[in-house]
Each structure stands twice: as structure tokens, then as C-alpha cells.
mmCIF file of C-alpha atoms in Angstrom:
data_model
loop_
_atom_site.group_PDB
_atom_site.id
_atom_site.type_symbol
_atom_site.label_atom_id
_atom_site.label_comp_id
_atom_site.label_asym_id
_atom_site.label_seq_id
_atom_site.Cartn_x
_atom_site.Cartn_y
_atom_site.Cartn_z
ATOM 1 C CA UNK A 228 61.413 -53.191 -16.274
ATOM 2 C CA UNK A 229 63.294 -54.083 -19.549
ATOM 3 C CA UNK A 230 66.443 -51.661 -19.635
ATOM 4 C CA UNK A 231 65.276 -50.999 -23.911
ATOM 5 C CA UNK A 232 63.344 -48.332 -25.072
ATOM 6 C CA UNK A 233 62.477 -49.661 -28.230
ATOM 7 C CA UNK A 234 60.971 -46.433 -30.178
ATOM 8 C CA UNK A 235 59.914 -45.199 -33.583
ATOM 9 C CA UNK A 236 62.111 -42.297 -34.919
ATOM 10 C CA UNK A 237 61.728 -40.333 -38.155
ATOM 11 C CA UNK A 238 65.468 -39.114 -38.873
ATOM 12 C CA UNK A 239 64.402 -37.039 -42.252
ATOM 13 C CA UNK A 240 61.503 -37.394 -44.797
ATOM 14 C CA UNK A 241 61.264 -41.396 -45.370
ATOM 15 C CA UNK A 242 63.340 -42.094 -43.028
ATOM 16 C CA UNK A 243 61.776 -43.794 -40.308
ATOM 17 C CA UNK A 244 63.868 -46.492 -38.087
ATOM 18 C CA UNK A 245 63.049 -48.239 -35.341
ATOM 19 C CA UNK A 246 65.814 -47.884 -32.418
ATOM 20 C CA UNK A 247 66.882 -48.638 -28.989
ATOM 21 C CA UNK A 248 66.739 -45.158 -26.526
ATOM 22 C CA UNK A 249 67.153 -45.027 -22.522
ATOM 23 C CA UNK A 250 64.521 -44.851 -20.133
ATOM 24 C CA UNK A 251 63.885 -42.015 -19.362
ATOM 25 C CA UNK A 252 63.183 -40.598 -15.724
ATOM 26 C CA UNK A 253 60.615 -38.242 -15.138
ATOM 27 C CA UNK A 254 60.886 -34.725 -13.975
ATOM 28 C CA UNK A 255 59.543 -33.155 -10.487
ATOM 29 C CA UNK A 256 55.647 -32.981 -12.236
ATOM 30 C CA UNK A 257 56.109 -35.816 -14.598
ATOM 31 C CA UNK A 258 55.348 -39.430 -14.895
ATOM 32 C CA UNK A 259 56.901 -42.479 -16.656
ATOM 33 C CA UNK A 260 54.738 -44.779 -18.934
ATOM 34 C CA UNK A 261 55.193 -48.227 -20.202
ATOM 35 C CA UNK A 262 53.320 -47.366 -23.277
ATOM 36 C CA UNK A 263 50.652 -49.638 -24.171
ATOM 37 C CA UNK A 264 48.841 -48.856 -27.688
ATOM 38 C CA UNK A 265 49.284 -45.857 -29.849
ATOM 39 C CA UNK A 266 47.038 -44.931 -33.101
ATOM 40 C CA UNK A 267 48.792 -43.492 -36.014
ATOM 41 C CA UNK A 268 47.684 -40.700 -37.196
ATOM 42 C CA UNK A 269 47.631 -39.080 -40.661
ATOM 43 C CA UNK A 270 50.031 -36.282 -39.543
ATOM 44 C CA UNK A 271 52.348 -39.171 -38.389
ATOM 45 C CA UNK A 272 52.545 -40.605 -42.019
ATOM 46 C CA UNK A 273 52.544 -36.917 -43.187
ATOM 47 C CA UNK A 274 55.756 -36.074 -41.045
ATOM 48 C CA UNK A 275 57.558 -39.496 -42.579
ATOM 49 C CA UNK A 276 56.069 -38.808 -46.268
ATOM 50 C CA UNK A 277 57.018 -35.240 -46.715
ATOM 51 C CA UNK A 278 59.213 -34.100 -43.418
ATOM 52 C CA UNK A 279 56.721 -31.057 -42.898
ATOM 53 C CA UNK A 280 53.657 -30.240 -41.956
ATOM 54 C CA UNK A 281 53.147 -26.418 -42.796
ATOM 55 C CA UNK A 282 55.326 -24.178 -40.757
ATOM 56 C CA UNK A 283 56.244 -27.570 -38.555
ATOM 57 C CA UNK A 284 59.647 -28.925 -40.106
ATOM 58 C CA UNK A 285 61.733 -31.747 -39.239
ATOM 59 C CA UNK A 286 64.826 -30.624 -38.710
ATOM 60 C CA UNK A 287 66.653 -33.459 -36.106
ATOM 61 C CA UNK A 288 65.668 -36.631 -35.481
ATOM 62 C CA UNK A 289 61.573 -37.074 -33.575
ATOM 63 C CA UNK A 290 60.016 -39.898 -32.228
ATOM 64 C CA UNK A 291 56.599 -40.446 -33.546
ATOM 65 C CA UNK A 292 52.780 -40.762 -32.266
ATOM 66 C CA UNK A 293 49.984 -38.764 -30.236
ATOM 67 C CA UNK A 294 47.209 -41.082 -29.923
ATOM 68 C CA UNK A 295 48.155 -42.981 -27.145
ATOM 69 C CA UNK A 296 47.615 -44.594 -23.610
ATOM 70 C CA UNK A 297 49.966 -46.191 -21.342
ATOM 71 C CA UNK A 298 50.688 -47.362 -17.390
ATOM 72 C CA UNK A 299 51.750 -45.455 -14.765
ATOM 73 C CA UNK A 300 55.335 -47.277 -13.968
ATOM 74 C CA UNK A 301 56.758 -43.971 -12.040
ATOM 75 C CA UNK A 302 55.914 -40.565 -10.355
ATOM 76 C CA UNK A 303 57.903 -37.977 -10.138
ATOM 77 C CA UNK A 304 58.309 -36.233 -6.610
ATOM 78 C CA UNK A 305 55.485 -33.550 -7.135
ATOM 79 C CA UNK A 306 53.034 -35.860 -8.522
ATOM 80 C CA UNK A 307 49.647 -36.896 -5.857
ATOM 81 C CA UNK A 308 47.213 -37.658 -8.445
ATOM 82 C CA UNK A 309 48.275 -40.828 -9.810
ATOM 83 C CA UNK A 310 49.902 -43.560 -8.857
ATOM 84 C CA UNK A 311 52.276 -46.545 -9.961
ATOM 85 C CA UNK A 312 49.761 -48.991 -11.725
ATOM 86 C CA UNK A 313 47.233 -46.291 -12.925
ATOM 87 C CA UNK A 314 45.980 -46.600 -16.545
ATOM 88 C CA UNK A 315 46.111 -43.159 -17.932
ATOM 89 C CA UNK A 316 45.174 -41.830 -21.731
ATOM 90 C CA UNK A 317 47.099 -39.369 -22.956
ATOM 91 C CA UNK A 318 46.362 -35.691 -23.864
ATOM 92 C CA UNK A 319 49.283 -34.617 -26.213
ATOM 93 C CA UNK A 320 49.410 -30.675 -26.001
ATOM 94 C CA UNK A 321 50.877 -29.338 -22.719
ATOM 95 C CA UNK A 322 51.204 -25.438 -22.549
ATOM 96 C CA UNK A 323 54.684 -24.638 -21.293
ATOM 97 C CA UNK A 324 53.816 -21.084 -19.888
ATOM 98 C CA UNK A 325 50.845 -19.528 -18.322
ATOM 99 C CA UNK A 326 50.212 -16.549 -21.359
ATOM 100 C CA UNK A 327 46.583 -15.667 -22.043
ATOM 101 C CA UNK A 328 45.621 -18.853 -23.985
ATOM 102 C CA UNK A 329 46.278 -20.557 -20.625
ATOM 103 C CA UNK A 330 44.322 -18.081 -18.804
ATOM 104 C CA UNK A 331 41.152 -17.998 -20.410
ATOM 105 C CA UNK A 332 40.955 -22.032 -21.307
ATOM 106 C CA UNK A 333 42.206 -22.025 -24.859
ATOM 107 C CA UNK A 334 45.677 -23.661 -24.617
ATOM 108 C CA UNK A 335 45.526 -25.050 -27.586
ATOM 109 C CA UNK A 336 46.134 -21.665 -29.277
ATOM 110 C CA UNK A 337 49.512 -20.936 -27.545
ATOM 111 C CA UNK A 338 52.417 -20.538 -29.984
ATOM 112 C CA UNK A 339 54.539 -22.059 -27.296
ATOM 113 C CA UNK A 340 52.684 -25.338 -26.400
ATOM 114 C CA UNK A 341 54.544 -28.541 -26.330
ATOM 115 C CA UNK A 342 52.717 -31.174 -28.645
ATOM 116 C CA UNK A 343 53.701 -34.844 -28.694
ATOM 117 C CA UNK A 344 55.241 -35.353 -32.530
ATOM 118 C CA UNK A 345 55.467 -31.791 -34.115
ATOM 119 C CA UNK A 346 58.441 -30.716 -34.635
ATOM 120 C CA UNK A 347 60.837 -30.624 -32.373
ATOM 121 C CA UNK A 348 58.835 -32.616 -29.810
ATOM 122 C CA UNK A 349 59.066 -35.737 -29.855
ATOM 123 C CA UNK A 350 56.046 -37.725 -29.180
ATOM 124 C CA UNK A 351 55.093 -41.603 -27.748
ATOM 125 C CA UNK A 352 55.302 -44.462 -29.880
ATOM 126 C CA UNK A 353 58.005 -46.000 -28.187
ATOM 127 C CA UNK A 354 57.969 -48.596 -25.220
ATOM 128 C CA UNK A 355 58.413 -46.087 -22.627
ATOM 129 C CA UNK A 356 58.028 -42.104 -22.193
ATOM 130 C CA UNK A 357 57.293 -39.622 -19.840
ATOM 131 C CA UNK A 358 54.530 -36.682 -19.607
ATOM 132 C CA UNK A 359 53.302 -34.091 -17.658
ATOM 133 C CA UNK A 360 50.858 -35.742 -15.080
ATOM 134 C CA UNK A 361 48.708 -33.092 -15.232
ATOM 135 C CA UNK A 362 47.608 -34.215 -18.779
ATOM 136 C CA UNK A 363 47.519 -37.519 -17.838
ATOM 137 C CA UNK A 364 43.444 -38.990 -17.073
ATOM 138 C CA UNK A 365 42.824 -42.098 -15.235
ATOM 139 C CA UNK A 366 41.131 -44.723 -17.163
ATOM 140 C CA UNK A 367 37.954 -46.313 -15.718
ATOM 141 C CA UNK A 368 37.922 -49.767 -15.861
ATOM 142 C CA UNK A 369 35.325 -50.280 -17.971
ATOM 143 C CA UNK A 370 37.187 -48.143 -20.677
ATOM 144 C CA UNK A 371 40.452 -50.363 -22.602
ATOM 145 C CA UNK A 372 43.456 -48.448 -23.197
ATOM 146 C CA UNK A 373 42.793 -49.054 -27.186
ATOM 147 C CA UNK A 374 39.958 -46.727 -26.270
ATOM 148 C CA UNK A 375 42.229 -44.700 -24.330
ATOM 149 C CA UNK A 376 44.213 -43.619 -27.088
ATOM 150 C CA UNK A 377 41.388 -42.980 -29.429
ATOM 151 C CA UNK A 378 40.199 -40.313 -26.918
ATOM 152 C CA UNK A 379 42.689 -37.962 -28.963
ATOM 153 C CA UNK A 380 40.808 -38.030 -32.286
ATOM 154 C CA UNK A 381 37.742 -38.541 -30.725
ATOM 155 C CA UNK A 382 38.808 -35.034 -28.867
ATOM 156 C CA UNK A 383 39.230 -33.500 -32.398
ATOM 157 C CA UNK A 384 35.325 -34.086 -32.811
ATOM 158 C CA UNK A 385 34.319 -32.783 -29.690
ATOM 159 C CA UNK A 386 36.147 -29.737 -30.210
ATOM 160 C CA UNK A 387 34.433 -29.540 -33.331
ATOM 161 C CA UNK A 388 31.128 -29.989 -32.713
ATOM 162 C CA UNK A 389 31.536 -27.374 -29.584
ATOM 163 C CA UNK A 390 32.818 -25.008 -32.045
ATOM 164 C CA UNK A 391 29.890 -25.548 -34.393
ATOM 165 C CA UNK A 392 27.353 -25.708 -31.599
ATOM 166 C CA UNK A 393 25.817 -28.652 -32.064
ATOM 167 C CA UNK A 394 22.725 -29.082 -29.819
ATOM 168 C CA UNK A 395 19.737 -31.139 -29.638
ATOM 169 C CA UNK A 396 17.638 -31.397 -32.442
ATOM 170 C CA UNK A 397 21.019 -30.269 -35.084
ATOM 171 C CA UNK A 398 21.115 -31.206 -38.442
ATOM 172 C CA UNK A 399 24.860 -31.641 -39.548
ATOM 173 C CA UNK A 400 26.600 -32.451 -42.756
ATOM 174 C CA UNK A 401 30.257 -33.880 -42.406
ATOM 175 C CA UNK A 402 32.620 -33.633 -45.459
ATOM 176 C CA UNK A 403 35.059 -36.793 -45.123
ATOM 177 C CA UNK A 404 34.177 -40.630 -43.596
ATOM 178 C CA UNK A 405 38.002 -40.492 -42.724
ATOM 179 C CA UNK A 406 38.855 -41.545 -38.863
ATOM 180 C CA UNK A 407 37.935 -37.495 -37.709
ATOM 181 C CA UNK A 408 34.932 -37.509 -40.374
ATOM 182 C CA UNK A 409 34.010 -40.367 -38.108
ATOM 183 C CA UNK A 410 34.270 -39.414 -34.940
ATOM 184 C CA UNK A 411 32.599 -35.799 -35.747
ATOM 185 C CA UNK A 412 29.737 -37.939 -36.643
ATOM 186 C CA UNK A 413 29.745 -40.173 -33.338
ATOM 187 C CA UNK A 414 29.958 -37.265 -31.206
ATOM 188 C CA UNK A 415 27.548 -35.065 -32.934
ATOM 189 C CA UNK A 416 25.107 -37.939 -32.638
ATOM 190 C CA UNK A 417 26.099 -38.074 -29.257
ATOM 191 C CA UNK A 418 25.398 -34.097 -28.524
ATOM 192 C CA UNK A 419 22.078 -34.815 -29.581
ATOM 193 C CA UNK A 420 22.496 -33.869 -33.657
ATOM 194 C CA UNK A 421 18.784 -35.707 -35.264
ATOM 195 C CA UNK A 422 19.872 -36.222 -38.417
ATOM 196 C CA UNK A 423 23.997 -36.488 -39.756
ATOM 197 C CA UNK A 424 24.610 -36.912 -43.565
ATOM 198 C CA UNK A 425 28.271 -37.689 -44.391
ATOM 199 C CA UNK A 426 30.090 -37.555 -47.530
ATOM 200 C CA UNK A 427 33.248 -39.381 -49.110
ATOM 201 C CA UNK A 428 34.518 -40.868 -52.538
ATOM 202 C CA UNK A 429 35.356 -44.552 -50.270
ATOM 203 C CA UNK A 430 32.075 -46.484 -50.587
ATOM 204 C CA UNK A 431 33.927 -48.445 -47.658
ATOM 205 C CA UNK A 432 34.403 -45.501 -45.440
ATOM 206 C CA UNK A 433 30.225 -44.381 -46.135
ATOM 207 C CA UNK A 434 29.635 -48.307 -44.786
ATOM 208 C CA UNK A 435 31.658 -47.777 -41.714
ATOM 209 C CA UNK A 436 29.725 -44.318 -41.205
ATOM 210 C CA UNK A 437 26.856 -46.020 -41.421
ATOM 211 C CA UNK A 438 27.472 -48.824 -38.834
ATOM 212 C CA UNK A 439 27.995 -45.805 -36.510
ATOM 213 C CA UNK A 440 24.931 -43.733 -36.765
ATOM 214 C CA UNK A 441 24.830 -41.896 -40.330
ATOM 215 C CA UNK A 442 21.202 -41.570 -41.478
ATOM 216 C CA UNK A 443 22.584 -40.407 -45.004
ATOM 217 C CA UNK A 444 25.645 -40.963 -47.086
ATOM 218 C CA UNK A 445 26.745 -38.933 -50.075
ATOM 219 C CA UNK A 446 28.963 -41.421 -52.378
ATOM 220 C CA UNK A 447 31.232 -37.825 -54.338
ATOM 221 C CA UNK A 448 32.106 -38.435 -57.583
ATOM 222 C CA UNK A 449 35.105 -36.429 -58.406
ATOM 223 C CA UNK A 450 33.485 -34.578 -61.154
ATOM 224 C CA UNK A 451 30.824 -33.829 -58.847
ATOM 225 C CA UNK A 452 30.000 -29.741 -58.642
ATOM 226 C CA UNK A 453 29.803 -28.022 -55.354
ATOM 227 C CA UNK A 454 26.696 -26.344 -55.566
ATOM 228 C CA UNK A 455 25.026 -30.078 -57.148
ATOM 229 C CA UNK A 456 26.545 -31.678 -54.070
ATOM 230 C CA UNK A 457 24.909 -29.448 -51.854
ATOM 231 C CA UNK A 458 21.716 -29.411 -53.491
ATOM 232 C CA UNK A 459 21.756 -33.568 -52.571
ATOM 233 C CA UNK A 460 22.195 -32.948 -49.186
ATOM 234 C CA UNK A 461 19.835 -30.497 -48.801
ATOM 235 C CA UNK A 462 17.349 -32.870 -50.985
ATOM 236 C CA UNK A 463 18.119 -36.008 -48.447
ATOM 237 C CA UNK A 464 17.407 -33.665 -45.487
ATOM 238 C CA UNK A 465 14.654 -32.027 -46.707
ATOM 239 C CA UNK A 466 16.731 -29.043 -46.036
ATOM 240 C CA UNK A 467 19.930 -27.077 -45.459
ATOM 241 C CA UNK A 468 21.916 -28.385 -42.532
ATOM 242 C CA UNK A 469 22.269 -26.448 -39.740
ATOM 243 C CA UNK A 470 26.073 -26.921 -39.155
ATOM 244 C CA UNK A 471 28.875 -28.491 -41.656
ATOM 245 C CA UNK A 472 31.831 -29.688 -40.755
ATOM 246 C CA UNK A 473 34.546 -30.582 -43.225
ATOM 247 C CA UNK A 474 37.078 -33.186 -42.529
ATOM 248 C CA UNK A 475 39.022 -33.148 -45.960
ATOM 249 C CA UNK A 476 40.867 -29.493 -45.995
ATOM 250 C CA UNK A 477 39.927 -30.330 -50.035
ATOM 251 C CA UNK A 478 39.151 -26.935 -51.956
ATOM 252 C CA UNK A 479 36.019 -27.881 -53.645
ATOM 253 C CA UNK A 480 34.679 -29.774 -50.685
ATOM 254 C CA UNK A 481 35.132 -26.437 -48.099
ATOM 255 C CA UNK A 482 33.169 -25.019 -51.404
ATOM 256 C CA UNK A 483 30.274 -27.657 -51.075
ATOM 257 C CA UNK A 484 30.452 -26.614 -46.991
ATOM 258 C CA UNK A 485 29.715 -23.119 -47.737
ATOM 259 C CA UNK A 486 26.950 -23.733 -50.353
ATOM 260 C CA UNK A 487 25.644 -26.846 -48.297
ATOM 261 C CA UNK A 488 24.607 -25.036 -44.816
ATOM 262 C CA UNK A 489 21.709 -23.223 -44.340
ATOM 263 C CA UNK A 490 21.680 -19.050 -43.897
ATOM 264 C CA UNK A 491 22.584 -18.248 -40.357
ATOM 265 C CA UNK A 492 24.455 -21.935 -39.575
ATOM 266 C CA UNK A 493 27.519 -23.051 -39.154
ATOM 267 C CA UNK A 494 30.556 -24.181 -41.113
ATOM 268 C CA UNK A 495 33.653 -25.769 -38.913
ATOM 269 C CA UNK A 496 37.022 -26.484 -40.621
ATOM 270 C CA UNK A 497 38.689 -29.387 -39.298
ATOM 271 C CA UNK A 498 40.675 -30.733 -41.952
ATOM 272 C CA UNK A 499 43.964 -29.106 -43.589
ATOM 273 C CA UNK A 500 44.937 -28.597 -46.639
ATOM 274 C CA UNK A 501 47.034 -25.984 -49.203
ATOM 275 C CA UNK A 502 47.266 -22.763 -47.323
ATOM 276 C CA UNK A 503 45.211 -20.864 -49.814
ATOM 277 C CA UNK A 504 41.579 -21.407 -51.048
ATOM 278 C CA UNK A 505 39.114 -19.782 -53.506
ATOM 279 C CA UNK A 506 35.817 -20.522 -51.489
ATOM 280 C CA UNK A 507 32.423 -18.531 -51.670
ATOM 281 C CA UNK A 508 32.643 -15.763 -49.506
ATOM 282 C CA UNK A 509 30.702 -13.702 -50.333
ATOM 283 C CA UNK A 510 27.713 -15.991 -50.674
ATOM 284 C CA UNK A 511 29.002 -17.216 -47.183
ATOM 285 C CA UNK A 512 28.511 -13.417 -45.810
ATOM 286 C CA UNK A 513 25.287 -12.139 -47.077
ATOM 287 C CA UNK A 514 23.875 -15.253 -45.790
ATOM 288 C CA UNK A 515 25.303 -14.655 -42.366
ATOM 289 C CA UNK A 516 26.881 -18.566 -42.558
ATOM 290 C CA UNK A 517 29.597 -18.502 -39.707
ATOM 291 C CA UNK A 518 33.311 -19.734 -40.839
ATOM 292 C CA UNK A 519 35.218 -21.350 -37.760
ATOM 293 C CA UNK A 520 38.733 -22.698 -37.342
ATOM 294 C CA UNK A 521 39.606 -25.489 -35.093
ATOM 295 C CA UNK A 522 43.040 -26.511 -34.024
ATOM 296 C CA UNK A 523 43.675 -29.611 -32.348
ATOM 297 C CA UNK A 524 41.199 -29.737 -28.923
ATOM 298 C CA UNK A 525 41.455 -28.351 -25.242
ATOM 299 C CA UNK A 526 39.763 -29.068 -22.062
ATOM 300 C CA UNK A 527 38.140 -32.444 -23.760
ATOM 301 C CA UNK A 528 39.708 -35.851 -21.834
ATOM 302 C CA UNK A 529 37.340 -35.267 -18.980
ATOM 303 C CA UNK A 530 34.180 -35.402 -21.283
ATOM 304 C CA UNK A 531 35.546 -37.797 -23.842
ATOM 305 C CA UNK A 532 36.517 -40.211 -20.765
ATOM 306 C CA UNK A 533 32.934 -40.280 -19.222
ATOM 307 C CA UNK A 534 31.425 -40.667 -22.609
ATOM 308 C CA UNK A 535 33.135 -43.710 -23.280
ATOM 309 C CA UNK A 536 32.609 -45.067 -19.692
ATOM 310 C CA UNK A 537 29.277 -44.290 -19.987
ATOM 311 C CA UNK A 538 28.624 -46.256 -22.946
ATOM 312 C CA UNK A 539 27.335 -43.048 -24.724
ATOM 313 C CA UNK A 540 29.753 -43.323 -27.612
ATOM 314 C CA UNK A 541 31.848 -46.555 -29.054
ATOM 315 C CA UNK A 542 35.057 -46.123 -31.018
ATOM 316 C CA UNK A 543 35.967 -49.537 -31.154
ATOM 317 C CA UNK A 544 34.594 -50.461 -34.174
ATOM 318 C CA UNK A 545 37.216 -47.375 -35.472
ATOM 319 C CA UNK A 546 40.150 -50.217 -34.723
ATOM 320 C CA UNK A 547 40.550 -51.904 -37.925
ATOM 321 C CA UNK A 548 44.358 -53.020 -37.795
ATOM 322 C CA UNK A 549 46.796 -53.608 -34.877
ATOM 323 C CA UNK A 550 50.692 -54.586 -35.056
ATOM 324 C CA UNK A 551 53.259 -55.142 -32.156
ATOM 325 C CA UNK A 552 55.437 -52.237 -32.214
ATOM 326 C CA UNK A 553 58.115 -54.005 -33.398
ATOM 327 C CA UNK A 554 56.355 -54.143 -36.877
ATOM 328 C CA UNK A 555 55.816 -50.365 -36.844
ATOM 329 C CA UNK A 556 56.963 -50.435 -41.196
ATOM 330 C CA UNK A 557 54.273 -52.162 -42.044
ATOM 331 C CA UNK A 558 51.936 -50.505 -39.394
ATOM 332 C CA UNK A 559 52.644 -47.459 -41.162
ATOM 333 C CA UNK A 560 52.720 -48.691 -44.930
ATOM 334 C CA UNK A 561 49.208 -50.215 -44.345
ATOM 335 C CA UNK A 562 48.151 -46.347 -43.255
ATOM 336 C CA UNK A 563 49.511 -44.905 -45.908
ATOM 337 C CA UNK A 564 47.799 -47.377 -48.255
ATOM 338 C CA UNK A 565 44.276 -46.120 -46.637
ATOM 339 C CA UNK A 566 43.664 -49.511 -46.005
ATOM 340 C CA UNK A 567 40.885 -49.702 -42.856
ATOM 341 C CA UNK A 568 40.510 -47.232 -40.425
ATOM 342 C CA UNK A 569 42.384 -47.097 -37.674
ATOM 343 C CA UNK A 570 46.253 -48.604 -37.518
ATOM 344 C CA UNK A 571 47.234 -49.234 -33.436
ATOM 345 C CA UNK A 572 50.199 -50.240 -32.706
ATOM 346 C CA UNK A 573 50.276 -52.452 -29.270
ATOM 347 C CA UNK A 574 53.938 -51.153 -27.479
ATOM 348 C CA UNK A 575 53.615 -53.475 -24.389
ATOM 349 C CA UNK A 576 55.096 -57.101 -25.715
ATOM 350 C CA UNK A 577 53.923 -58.756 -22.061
ATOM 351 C CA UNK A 578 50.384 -56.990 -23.086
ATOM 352 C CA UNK A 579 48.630 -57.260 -26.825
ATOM 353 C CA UNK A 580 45.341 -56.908 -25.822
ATOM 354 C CA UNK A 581 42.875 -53.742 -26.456
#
């Protein structure tokens, strides 16, 4: 084992350096990972772009990255469920007390959860970390650890689409071709949805949609109306859609959600933006249209793992870019630019591959 722990560490907005930590060892329930590739996320180049994220503020130094799979190099003494050798993907939130979010399945909403790169924990783009083993998942070997990693935004759409209740026969607008626009739209597909129109100013983005299933895309214009937008999807469908989800957390585009879905469906908000927003409410209301949250994802690996072994669902076209870890700068220049879709960044020198 190499005695550096070569990581990537935002010290204060725009200040992101790559540095030499120790190895660390893992606790009783914990396991040590030689990291392998790790996807960079929006929030990452959020964190290093503006040092918050909301109520989440940097305030002392965090290593970055979430989206991530790795090998199982060492177990600590409680562990029985993995061994050395074991390729595991990585689920990022870990609660860190049994309250009632634990209890009845939704740990994602406990205010005391540990999550991998939000302030103040530190998260996995580094050559080596350690995690609880409990939210560590064995890889098939049919499924690369590239893939491995993107089960964490491809967790974002399942929790989604469960929230929105997509079901056979669905009809489903997404707001956004971004890399969770996309993987809404893969899973939906995969839940059975019959017909997915997705929307986005990138004609590149509406391209990639359609390699991966779209039957319509909206090209927005940004003088575009909400209530004109809607009125194309509903004209491509040959109705409302049944369930909306909107990737872009973009005010007029959660107002083209609203006015898009049919009376009685389903709008899900997945993306974030400003904390207030003048939507239409009370159009939303007397049409009974349902307005859900989602944050983050729980009880997903499992399902996202035997999709992708299964051959159900492919995110590898998703992987547009990869740099050694040692290049992590550029890696996260060329996702700031919005160039491609996906950035991974390969942590293993001895091991480049997918």
C-alpha cells in the first residue's frame, strides 16, 4: 500500500489544493478503501465556487466527492460482510443516531446524518478513505466500479421517481437534460413510464437524452413563457403528463412544472435553487396537482445495483470525461465549463480503467 493519501481539499471558496493526508485506519464498523473512480458532482463545484451550499458552509478545510466506488483494502474488527478485495459502491449519507427518520426508513431526513462532502464532512476523492461498512454494497462483477459510483446520482432518480409514483403505463415530463435530468429519465423508463418528454436550453444535452430513451425533447428558449411551454408538452403528448419532475431548481421552469402536469398528477422537485419562489399555487391546488420534495435518496443501492447488473438500465454512456486524480484542476474546470456530462476522476494510478 503506498504510505500517500493523495486527496482533493477545498480550504475556502476557490481554494481547492491537492495534498498529501495519512491513511487512515478504520474504526470497529468501518472499512478502508483504495478509492478507485469518483464523479464530480455539481454541489462539488458549488462548494469550491461559492464555499456554501444553503445552510451548509465551509468553515475548515473538506475533502471533496460523493459519487464514488472503491476496494475493500481493510475491515475493521466488527465488520463480517465484506471482505479484503471486495468491490463496493458507495452510499454517502450514514445516519449517526437511531431518531425516528432511522426508524421508519427515511434517513435521509435526519438533521444529524453524516454526508460525504457537506460541510464539515469530508467526503472521498482522495486515494484512500474509510466508511461505514454498512453503507458499503458489493459490486457484481458484471457491474464496473465507473458504474459503481454513478449509482449515487442514479439513486437521486430513483428516489424521485418513487416519490412521484411512477408506474407502468406513466407519462412524465422532466425539466433539465443535466446528469439527474438524465438519470430521472433512465429510471422512469425503467419503472415502466410509456412516454418521457425532457426539456433543456443545451441542444447537446436533448441529443444525449435522446440516445437514452426520450421519445420527446423540448429545445427552451429563454424567452419562452411557462404556460406556452407547457402547452408544447402537452401538444407532443397528446396530453398533460401524469408526473413532472424538475431537475433545474429554475423559477420559471418549477412554473412550467405546475402548469405542465395534468389535474390530480404529480410534480417532484429535485433540483435547488434560491430559497424563495413565486410559483402557481393556487392553480396547483384547485387542480389537486401534488407538490413533493426530495432530498438526496435512502434505501436505493440495493435496487440501483441489480438494475445495473441486470442490464435494465445503462449509465455508461453518462461518462463523458475521465482524469487521473492527480489532474483533479482541470477535472473540475472542465465541470464547471458544462462541457459533457459526466467528469470521473480515476484515484487508483495501478488501475485507470472503468
Amino acid at each position: 500500500m503506498a504510505e500517500e493519501n493523495l486527496s482533493v481539499v477545498l480550504h475556502s471558496q476557490g481554494d481547492l489544493r491537492l495534498e498529501n493526508r495519512s491513511i487512515p485506519e478504520p474504526g470497529p464498523d468501518e472499512v478502508l478503501l483504495q478509492m478507485h473512480s469518483v464523479g464530480i458532482c455539481g454541489s462539488d463545484v458549488h462548494y469550491w465556487q461559492h464555499g456554501r451550499i444553503g445552510d451548509f458552509v465551509l468553515t475548515k478545510p473538506m475533502v471533496l466527492g460523493h459519487e464514488a466506488a472503491g476496494q475493500v483494502v481493510k475491515l475493521g474488527s466488527a465488520v463480517t460482510h465484506l471482505k479484503v478485495g471486495d468491490r463496493v459502491a458507495i452510499e454517502p449519507g450514514v445516519p449517526r443516531e437511531m431518531d425516528e427518520f432511522f426508524k421508519n426508513g427515511r434517513y435521509n431526513l435526519s438533521p444529524t446524518i453524516f454526508f460525504c462532502a457537506t460541510p464539515p464532512d469530508s467526503g472521498n476523492l482522495c486515494r484512500y478513505y474509510t466508511h461505514n461498512a454498512n453503507f458499503c454494497y458489493k459490486l457484481p462483477d458484471n457491474v464496473t466500479f465507473e458504474e459503481g459510483a454513478l449509482i449515487e446520482p442514479l439513486s437521486v432518480g430513483i428516489h424521485a421517481c418513487r416519490r412521484a409514483g411512477v408506474t407502468l403505463g406513466s407519462t412524465v415530463f422532466i425539466c433539465g437534460a443535466g446528469p439527474i435530468g438524465l438519470v430521472c429519465l433512465i429510471v422512469a423508463k425503467a419503472m415502466g413510464a410509456s412516454k418521457v418528454v425532457i426539456s433543456d436550453l443545451v441542444p447537446e444535452r436533448l441529443s444525449m437524452a435522446e440516445e437514452l430513451g426520450a421519445d420527446f425533447q423540448v429545445k427552451v428558449k429563454r424567452e419562452d413563457g411557462p404556460q406556452q411551454l407547457a402547452k408544447t408538452v402537452e401538444d407532443m403528448l397528446g396530453a398533460r403528463p401524469h408526473v413532472t419532475i424538475e431537475c433545474t431548481g429554475v423559477e420559471s421552469s418549477i412554473q412550467t412544472a405546475i402548469y405542465a402536469t395534468r389535474s390530480g398528477g404529480v410534480v417532484v422537485l429535485v433540483g435547488l435553487g434560491s430559497e424563495m419562489a413565486t410559483v402557481p399555487l393556487i392553480n396547483a391546488a384547485v387542480r389537486e396537482v401534488d407538490i413533493r420534495g426530495v432530498f438526496r435518496y435512502c434505501n436505493t443501492w440495493p435496487m440501483a445495483i441489480n438494475m445495473l447488473a441486470s442490464g435494465k438500465v445503462n449509465v455508461k454512456p453518462l461518462v463523458t470525461h475521465r482524469f487521473p486524480l492527480e489532474q483533479a484542476a482541470q477535472a473540475f474546470e472542465t465541470t464547471r465549463q458544462g462541457v459533457g456530462i459526466k467528469v470521473m476522476l480515476k484515484c487508483n494510478q495501478s488501475d485507470q480503467n472503468p
